[in-house]
């Protein structure tokens, strides 16, 4: 008898009708002969509503109390889903994170799972019950309630699947699976049958919102067989696994984009060793993530540097750099926002020369110039002006032969938590 | 340094503004030099909203899952109150029932507290923090979340006060204290400065909704000094304690009424021993509470019986009795609803003859006839037609010299949970 972990996000249980549909789906899975553990997020806008409520009371809510507050959202979901499953005559029992044995570090709002003790889950499964677990939450060794932060419910599902040695972890969402790119931009985006953990990780990190990178990391680390599929259709989803079978001739599997990009340039930096380390240490201390770093050649003992960062961090980064101008010694700092990073990802890239060149061609064919480039073994990223980024994504999609013959199914708004 | 437990009901924390007022009040109590533990109910209509949500999904929600669902309401309240207290610069920490060590029996929806292990509360108080505890909830020895049922938050507060050996337990509500009768009916109802546990218990059982009888029982059993006062004013409330100082000449302390009364009459019961026991055993097995029982004299080997019960139980009671007609042997069953039980309560009653007679006078002065009577050492109850019950309450209030010289303060709608 197979053990399956099914995860449903907030929009999948957004109202009573959707909750009923999820219950039916879960019961079907059980009656196909599986042992079933379900992980659920908070219903629809619940989390945002709770955050709004807290904002009416304080500008600086303590992270501990926010965890107390927000974890109620998933607790409501699991109780309701459990009682809805009962209407089908199936046994079901709901557990909060702590009841399910999700033990975490003490970092409120972004706790990492340190241990899972699923004794109660095993016991309930042995009693032929469907187990419904609140996603996104856990408890410290001291009995404090914690949340796992963004992507938490995906992580709960994958981590539970690993701890329970589940045969499959199904992530139900509002799209049919992982697409070659965002179907809202490219109508002929292709649904992938399989993708490797590494490719999925790059896509997730590069802006594909279907799966959270942390959950993918977890799945890769524990070799959890993962499927991403729709909670609204019975279509087959996308399998995420170690060695996805390479489709013939497919070098690039997917195209991701990130609209939240700024470029900061530091002009005329004195070519003294250690100056750059100073700059990036200061930025790191301020919690500013730096992505791509580019250095121009040295002229007259001076060099220009550029780096990309999240556009919301750009202003703070410039302020920090201005404060270091005399210490580090450079001529000026400039920043540029309204940029997009477009990335191609594919495990087959490493053995195929000319992949990057094809991307540059596709970009220039749209009359767009490339501002920054970054490469790894399985991806190429280009930072470009935002104005025509959709055309660029479409041109790349076509250039790598990804266009499907049929239009993609696109459900409701994307859910990610 | 005194230890004070403050309890705030759902309407006291019904919105952000009220939550802020409660936080201010709590901080004031702390800054007066007290160690403070706060017990809070779910905000306003939260509990009803959650119940409505469950009704959209199932007609018969499991009691366990309802407890999982409803306990989120208080968890939201404690988190929000705690972060609001922080805005005053005071340390505060929120606990769910299980975190606060509230251990209960396994009866979901109506669990009784079996033990309290307030280690975390003591520790937090020692760290100079205000402790905010979710009312109405606890955990079984097996780690199942439970609720205490109606009056649960009052009970949480009183039980915690007992376990912590608190110097005072303050129940904040939307009225100024315990009144001689319902101020909505008698404008000149008098606020009582003190009342004994026994009188309060009778009043609570007889329909006064300010305090739940279970909480009063608990307070009496553990001699917890109790104050009932308004969360909207700084007026002194009513002290509930063992030996309330008797005000001169006050024989009756309060007048309560219960509008939810029906009378069932069983006519022509054969005078055979054990028949009545059969009847009331059957009613008890069906969960029907029987209050007053009256038997007429025996004539021709037959007697008539009447008993009062809740009007919502009347129909079921009649059905059960009809089913027993041949077995028990009686002529007919009749039922009468739209009745009210009016009760006078006072510890001074037992030593004062003629107290009941004065009540009968007051009732007949309104042209109302008495249908049933019941007495105890500290109360007299009369069941009458509902039509003129308000006049009767007013007449009794005047007859026992309870009318105040000033009008009562009446806040928002009554809260009871």
mmCIF file of N, CA and C in Angstrom, chain B residues 147-217:
data_model
loop_
_atom_site.group_PDB
_atom_site.id
_atom_site.type_symbol
_atom_site.label_atom_id
_atom_site.label_comp_id
_atom_site.label_asym_id
_atom_site.label_seq_id
_atom_site.Cartn_x
_atom_site.Cartn_y
_atom_site.Cartn_z
ATOM 1 N N UNK B 147 -11.970 22.184 24.255
ATOM 2 C CA UNK B 147 -12.571 23.420 24.752
ATOM 3 C C UNK B 147 -13.411 23.102 25.985
ATOM 4 N N UNK B 148 -13.600 24.129 26.795
ATOM 5 C CA UNK B 148 -14.261 23.939 28.083
ATOM 6 C C UNK B 148 -15.768 24.113 27.983
ATOM 7 N N UNK B 149 -16.271 24.479 26.831
ATOM 8 C CA UNK B 149 -17.705 24.705 26.697
ATOM 9 C C UNK B 149 -18.113 26.072 27.193
ATOM 10 N N UNK B 150 -19.406 26.299 27.240
ATOM 11 C CA UNK B 150 -19.970 27.594 27.641
ATOM 12 C C UNK B 150 -19.361 28.102 28.945
ATOM 13 N N UNK B 151 -19.127 29.387 29.004
ATOM 14 C CA UNK B 151 -18.548 29.956 30.217
ATOM 15 C C UNK B 151 -17.078 29.631 30.373
ATOM 16 N N UNK B 152 -16.496 29.079 29.292
ATOM 17 C CA UNK B 152 -15.140 28.558 29.370
ATOM 18 C C UNK B 152 -14.081 29.574 29.747
ATOM 19 N N UNK B 153 -14.186 30.788 29.211
ATOM 20 C CA UNK B 153 -13.141 31.771 29.507
ATOM 21 C C UNK B 153 -13.212 32.247 30.946
ATOM 22 N N UNK B 154 -14.423 32.404 31.473
ATOM 23 C CA UNK B 154 -14.561 32.720 32.900
ATOM 24 C C UNK B 154 -13.905 31.627 33.741
ATOM 25 N N UNK B 155 -14.171 30.386 33.362
ATOM 26 C CA UNK B 155 -13.637 29.250 34.115
ATOM 27 C C UNK B 155 -12.112 29.222 34.023
ATOM 28 N N UNK B 156 -11.580 29.472 32.814
ATOM 29 C CA UNK B 156 -10.124 29.530 32.656
ATOM 30 C C UNK B 156 -9.531 30.541 33.629
ATOM 31 N N UNK B 157 -10.141 31.723 33.668
ATOM 32 C CA UNK B 157 -9.613 32.798 34.513
ATOM 33 C C UNK B 157 -9.637 32.406 35.993
ATOM 34 N N UNK B 158 -10.767 31.887 36.443
ATOM 35 C CA UNK B 158 -10.900 31.551 37.863
ATOM 36 C C UNK B 158 -9.988 30.379 38.224
ATOM 37 N N UNK B 159 -9.925 29.386 37.332
ATOM 38 C CA UNK B 159 -9.084 28.216 37.598
ATOM 39 C C UNK B 159 -7.610 28.613 37.633
ATOM 40 N N UNK B 160 -7.216 29.483 36.706
ATOM 41 C CA UNK B 160 -5.831 29.965 36.704
ATOM 42 C C UNK B 160 -5.543 30.743 37.975
ATOM 43 N N UNK B 161 -6.485 31.593 38.371
ATOM 44 C CA UNK B 161 -6.303 32.378 39.596
ATOM 45 C C UNK B 161 -6.110 31.445 40.791
ATOM 46 N N UNK B 162 -6.874 30.352 40.817
ATOM 47 C CA UNK B 162 -6.731 29.385 41.906
ATOM 48 C C UNK B 162 -5.361 28.718 41.850
ATOM 49 N N UNK B 163 -4.967 28.264 40.650
ATOM 50 C CA UNK B 163 -3.695 27.544 40.511
ATOM 51 C C UNK B 163 -2.507 28.433 40.817
ATOM 52 N N UNK B 164 -2.619 29.716 40.450
ATOM 53 C CA UNK B 164 -1.522 30.662 40.665
ATOM 54 C C UNK B 164 -1.589 31.302 42.054
ATOM 55 N N UNK B 165 -2.624 30.936 42.818
ATOM 56 C CA UNK B 165 -2.867 31.556 44.125
ATOM 57 C C UNK B 165 -2.906 33.082 43.981
ATOM 58 N N UNK B 166 -3.637 33.529 42.980
ATOM 59 C CA UNK B 166 -3.729 34.964 42.694
ATOM 60 C C UNK B 166 -4.437 35.687 43.839
ATOM 61 N N UNK B 167 -4.095 36.944 44.004
ATOM 62 C CA UNK B 167 -4.737 37.736 45.037
ATOM 63 C C UNK B 167 -6.124 38.189 44.612
ATOM 64 N N UNK B 168 -6.356 38.237 43.291
ATOM 65 C CA UNK B 168 -7.635 38.728 42.790
ATOM 66 C C UNK B 168 -7.855 38.218 41.371
ATOM 67 N N UNK B 169 -9.110 37.903 41.077
ATOM 68 C CA UNK B 169 -9.486 37.557 39.705
ATOM 69 C C UNK B 169 -10.552 38.551 39.261
ATOM 70 N N UNK B 170 -10.220 39.370 38.263
ATOM 71 C CA UNK B 170 -11.150 40.391 37.788
ATOM 72 C C UNK B 170 -11.803 39.938 36.483
ATOM 73 N N UNK B 171 -13.125 39.877 36.484
ATOM 74 C CA UNK B 171 -13.869 39.529 35.272
ATOM 75 C C UNK B 171 -14.385 40.833 34.672
ATOM 76 N N UNK B 172 -13.776 41.233 33.533
ATOM 77 C CA UNK B 172 -14.203 42.469 32.871
ATOM 78 C C UNK B 172 -15.308 42.139 31.880
ATOM 79 N N UNK B 173 -16.372 42.935 31.929
ATOM 80 C CA UNK B 173 -17.495 42.638 31.060
ATOM 81 C C UNK B 173 -18.100 43.949 30.575
ATOM 82 N N UNK B 174 -19.300 43.919 30.009
ATOM 83 C CA UNK B 174 -19.844 45.149 29.448
ATOM 84 C C UNK B 174 -20.841 45.815 30.393
ATOM 85 N N UNK B 175 -20.968 45.302 31.610
ATOM 86 C CA UNK B 175 -21.764 46.000 32.620
ATOM 87 C C UNK B 175 -20.868 46.324 33.807
ATOM 88 N N UNK B 176 -21.366 47.186 34.655
ATOM 89 C CA UNK B 176 -20.555 47.726 35.746
ATOM 90 C C UNK B 176 -20.336 46.747 36.890
ATOM 91 N N UNK B 177 -21.053 45.644 36.875
ATOM 92 C CA UNK B 177 -20.946 44.674 37.966
ATOM 93 C C UNK B 177 -22.196 43.828 37.994
ATOM 94 N N UNK B 178 -22.430 43.222 39.154
ATOM 95 C CA UNK B 178 -23.641 42.418 39.323
ATOM 96 C C UNK B 178 -24.748 43.357 39.791
ATOM 97 N N UNK B 179 -25.873 43.305 39.117
ATOM 98 C CA UNK B 179 -26.996 44.171 39.476
ATOM 99 C C UNK B 179 -28.060 43.378 40.229
ATOM 100 N N UNK B 180 -28.861 44.119 40.956
ATOM 101 C CA UNK B 180 -29.951 43.490 41.714
ATOM 102 C C UNK B 180 -30.930 42.793 40.766
ATOM 103 N N UNK B 181 -31.002 43.271 39.551
ATOM 104 C CA UNK B 181 -31.709 42.548 38.494
ATOM 105 C C UNK B 181 -31.269 43.126 37.159
ATOM 106 N N UNK B 182 -31.824 42.630 36.082
ATOM 107 C CA UNK B 182 -31.420 43.056 34.746
ATOM 108 C C UNK B 182 -31.732 44.535 34.533
ATOM 109 N N UNK B 183 -30.721 45.398 34.386
ATOM 110 C CA UNK B 183 -30.967 46.841 34.246
ATOM 111 C C UNK B 183 -31.724 47.196 32.963
ATOM 112 N N UNK B 184 -31.765 46.261 32.024
ATOM 113 C CA UNK B 184 -32.524 46.543 30.804
ATOM 114 C C UNK B 184 -34.019 46.501 31.089
ATOM 115 N N UNK B 185 -34.405 45.810 32.146
ATOM 116 C CA UNK B 185 -35.822 45.719 32.509
ATOM 117 C C UNK B 185 -36.162 46.704 33.624
ATOM 118 N N UNK B 186 -35.303 46.753 34.613
ATOM 119 C CA UNK B 186 -35.548 47.656 35.741
ATOM 120 C C UNK B 186 -34.501 48.767 35.704
ATOM 121 N N UNK B 187 -34.941 49.953 35.276
ATOM 122 C CA UNK B 187 -33.997 51.064 35.088
ATOM 123 C C UNK B 187 -33.297 51.440 36.392
ATOM 124 N N UNK B 188 -33.991 51.205 37.508
ATOM 125 C CA UNK B 188 -33.408 51.586 38.795
ATOM 126 C C UNK B 188 -32.776 50.377 39.502
ATOM 127 N N UNK B 189 -32.352 49.397 38.706
ATOM 128 C CA UNK B 189 -31.622 48.263 39.291
ATOM 129 C C UNK B 189 -30.395 48.787 40.026
ATOM 130 N N UNK B 190 -30.034 48.122 41.090
ATOM 131 C CA UNK B 190 -28.973 48.611 41.965
ATOM 132 C C UNK B 190 -27.716 47.774 41.752
ATOM 133 N N UNK B 191 -26.595 48.422 41.588
ATOM 134 C CA UNK B 191 -25.348 47.654 41.488
ATOM 135 C C UNK B 191 -24.972 47.175 42.883
ATOM 136 N N UNK B 192 -24.650 45.884 43.007
ATOM 137 C CA UNK B 192 -24.290 45.329 44.310
ATOM 138 C C UNK B 192 -22.802 45.547 44.550
ATOM 139 N N UNK B 193 -22.446 45.974 45.762
ATOM 140 C CA UNK B 193 -21.027 46.124 46.074
ATOM 141 C C UNK B 193 -20.386 44.777 46.349
ATOM 142 N N UNK B 194 -21.166 43.925 47.000
ATOM 143 C CA UNK B 194 -20.673 42.593 47.323
ATOM 144 C C UNK B 194 -21.790 41.580 47.147
ATOM 145 N N UNK B 195 -21.420 40.353 46.908
ATOM 146 C CA UNK B 195 -22.398 39.263 46.862
ATOM 147 C C UNK B 195 -21.650 37.980 47.237
ATOM 148 N N UNK B 196 -22.342 37.045 47.866
ATOM 149 C CA UNK B 196 -21.675 35.798 48.255
ATOM 150 C C UNK B 196 -21.615 34.847 47.063
ATOM 151 N N UNK B 197 -20.665 33.901 47.121
ATOM 152 C CA UNK B 197 -20.573 32.888 46.071
ATOM 153 C C UNK B 197 -21.916 32.193 45.878
ATOM 154 N N UNK B 198 -22.568 31.838 47.005
ATOM 155 C CA UNK B 198 -23.820 31.077 46.898
ATOM 156 C C UNK B 198 -24.907 31.873 46.191
ATOM 157 N N UNK B 199 -25.033 33.135 46.568
ATOM 158 C CA UNK B 199 -26.030 33.980 45.905
ATOM 159 C C UNK B 199 -25.699 34.132 44.420
ATOM 160 N N UNK B 200 -24.417 34.364 44.141
ATOM 161 C CA UNK B 200 -23.998 34.537 42.745
ATOM 162 C C UNK B 200 -24.298 33.278 41.948
ATOM 163 N N UNK B 201 -24.047 32.128 42.576
ATOM 164 C CA UNK B 201 -24.294 30.850 41.929
ATOM 165 C C UNK B 201 -25.770 30.699 41.594
ATOM 166 N N UNK B 202 -26.627 31.036 42.553
ATOM 167 C CA UNK B 202 -28.070 30.963 42.285
ATOM 168 C C UNK B 202 -28.440 31.908 41.159
ATOM 169 N N UNK B 203 -27.962 33.146 41.246
ATOM 170 C CA UNK B 203 -28.299 34.121 40.198
ATOM 171 C C UNK B 203 -27.828 33.635 38.835
ATOM 172 N N UNK B 204 -26.586 33.113 38.793
ATOM 173 C CA UNK B 204 -26.037 32.651 37.519
ATOM 174 C C UNK B 204 -26.861 31.493 36.980
ATOM 175 N N UNK B 205 -27.187 30.555 37.869
ATOM 176 C CA UNK B 205 -28.001 29.411 37.445
ATOM 177 C C UNK B 205 -29.399 29.821 37.038
ATOM 178 N N UNK B 206 -29.879 30.888 37.635
ATOM 179 C CA UNK B 206 -31.262 31.313 37.386
ATOM 180 C C UNK B 206 -31.378 32.231 36.180
ATOM 181 N N UNK B 207 -30.280 32.503 35.517
ATOM 182 C CA UNK B 207 -30.394 33.238 34.275
ATOM 183 C C UNK B 207 -29.578 34.519 34.175
ATOM 184 N N UNK B 208 -28.941 34.946 35.270
ATOM 185 C CA UNK B 208 -28.097 36.142 35.163
ATOM 186 C C UNK B 208 -26.870 35.773 34.352
ATOM 187 N N UNK B 209 -26.645 36.452 33.240
ATOM 188 C CA UNK B 209 -25.667 35.980 32.262
ATOM 189 C C UNK B 209 -24.266 36.537 32.476
ATOM 190 N N UNK B 210 -24.076 37.361 33.489
ATOM 191 C CA UNK B 210 -22.784 38.041 33.635
ATOM 192 C C UNK B 210 -21.656 37.060 33.927
ATOM 193 N N UNK B 211 -21.912 36.110 34.805
ATOM 194 C CA UNK B 211 -20.893 35.126 35.160
ATOM 195 C C UNK B 211 -21.444 33.733 34.917
ATOM 196 N N UNK B 212 -20.592 32.834 34.452
ATOM 197 C CA UNK B 212 -21.069 31.471 34.241
ATOM 198 C C UNK B 212 -21.042 30.682 35.551
ATOM 199 N N UNK B 213 -22.095 29.879 35.831
ATOM 200 C CA UNK B 213 -22.159 29.131 37.089
ATOM 201 C C UNK B 213 -20.910 28.295 37.361
ATOM 202 N N UNK B 214 -20.344 27.666 36.308
ATOM 203 C CA UNK B 214 -19.159 26.831 36.527
ATOM 204 C C UNK B 214 -18.001 27.621 37.099
ATOM 205 N N UNK B 215 -17.851 28.851 36.576
ATOM 206 C CA UNK B 215 -16.766 29.702 37.067
ATOM 207 C C UNK B 215 -17.015 30.066 38.529
ATOM 208 N N UNK B 216 -18.273 30.327 38.873
ATOM 209 C CA UNK B 216 -18.595 30.689 40.263
ATOM 210 C C UNK B 216 -18.354 29.493 41.193
ATOM 211 N N UNK B 217 -18.760 28.310 40.747
ATOM 212 C CA UNK B 217 -18.496 27.087 41.524
ATOM 213 C C UNK B 217 -17.005 26.950 41.806
#
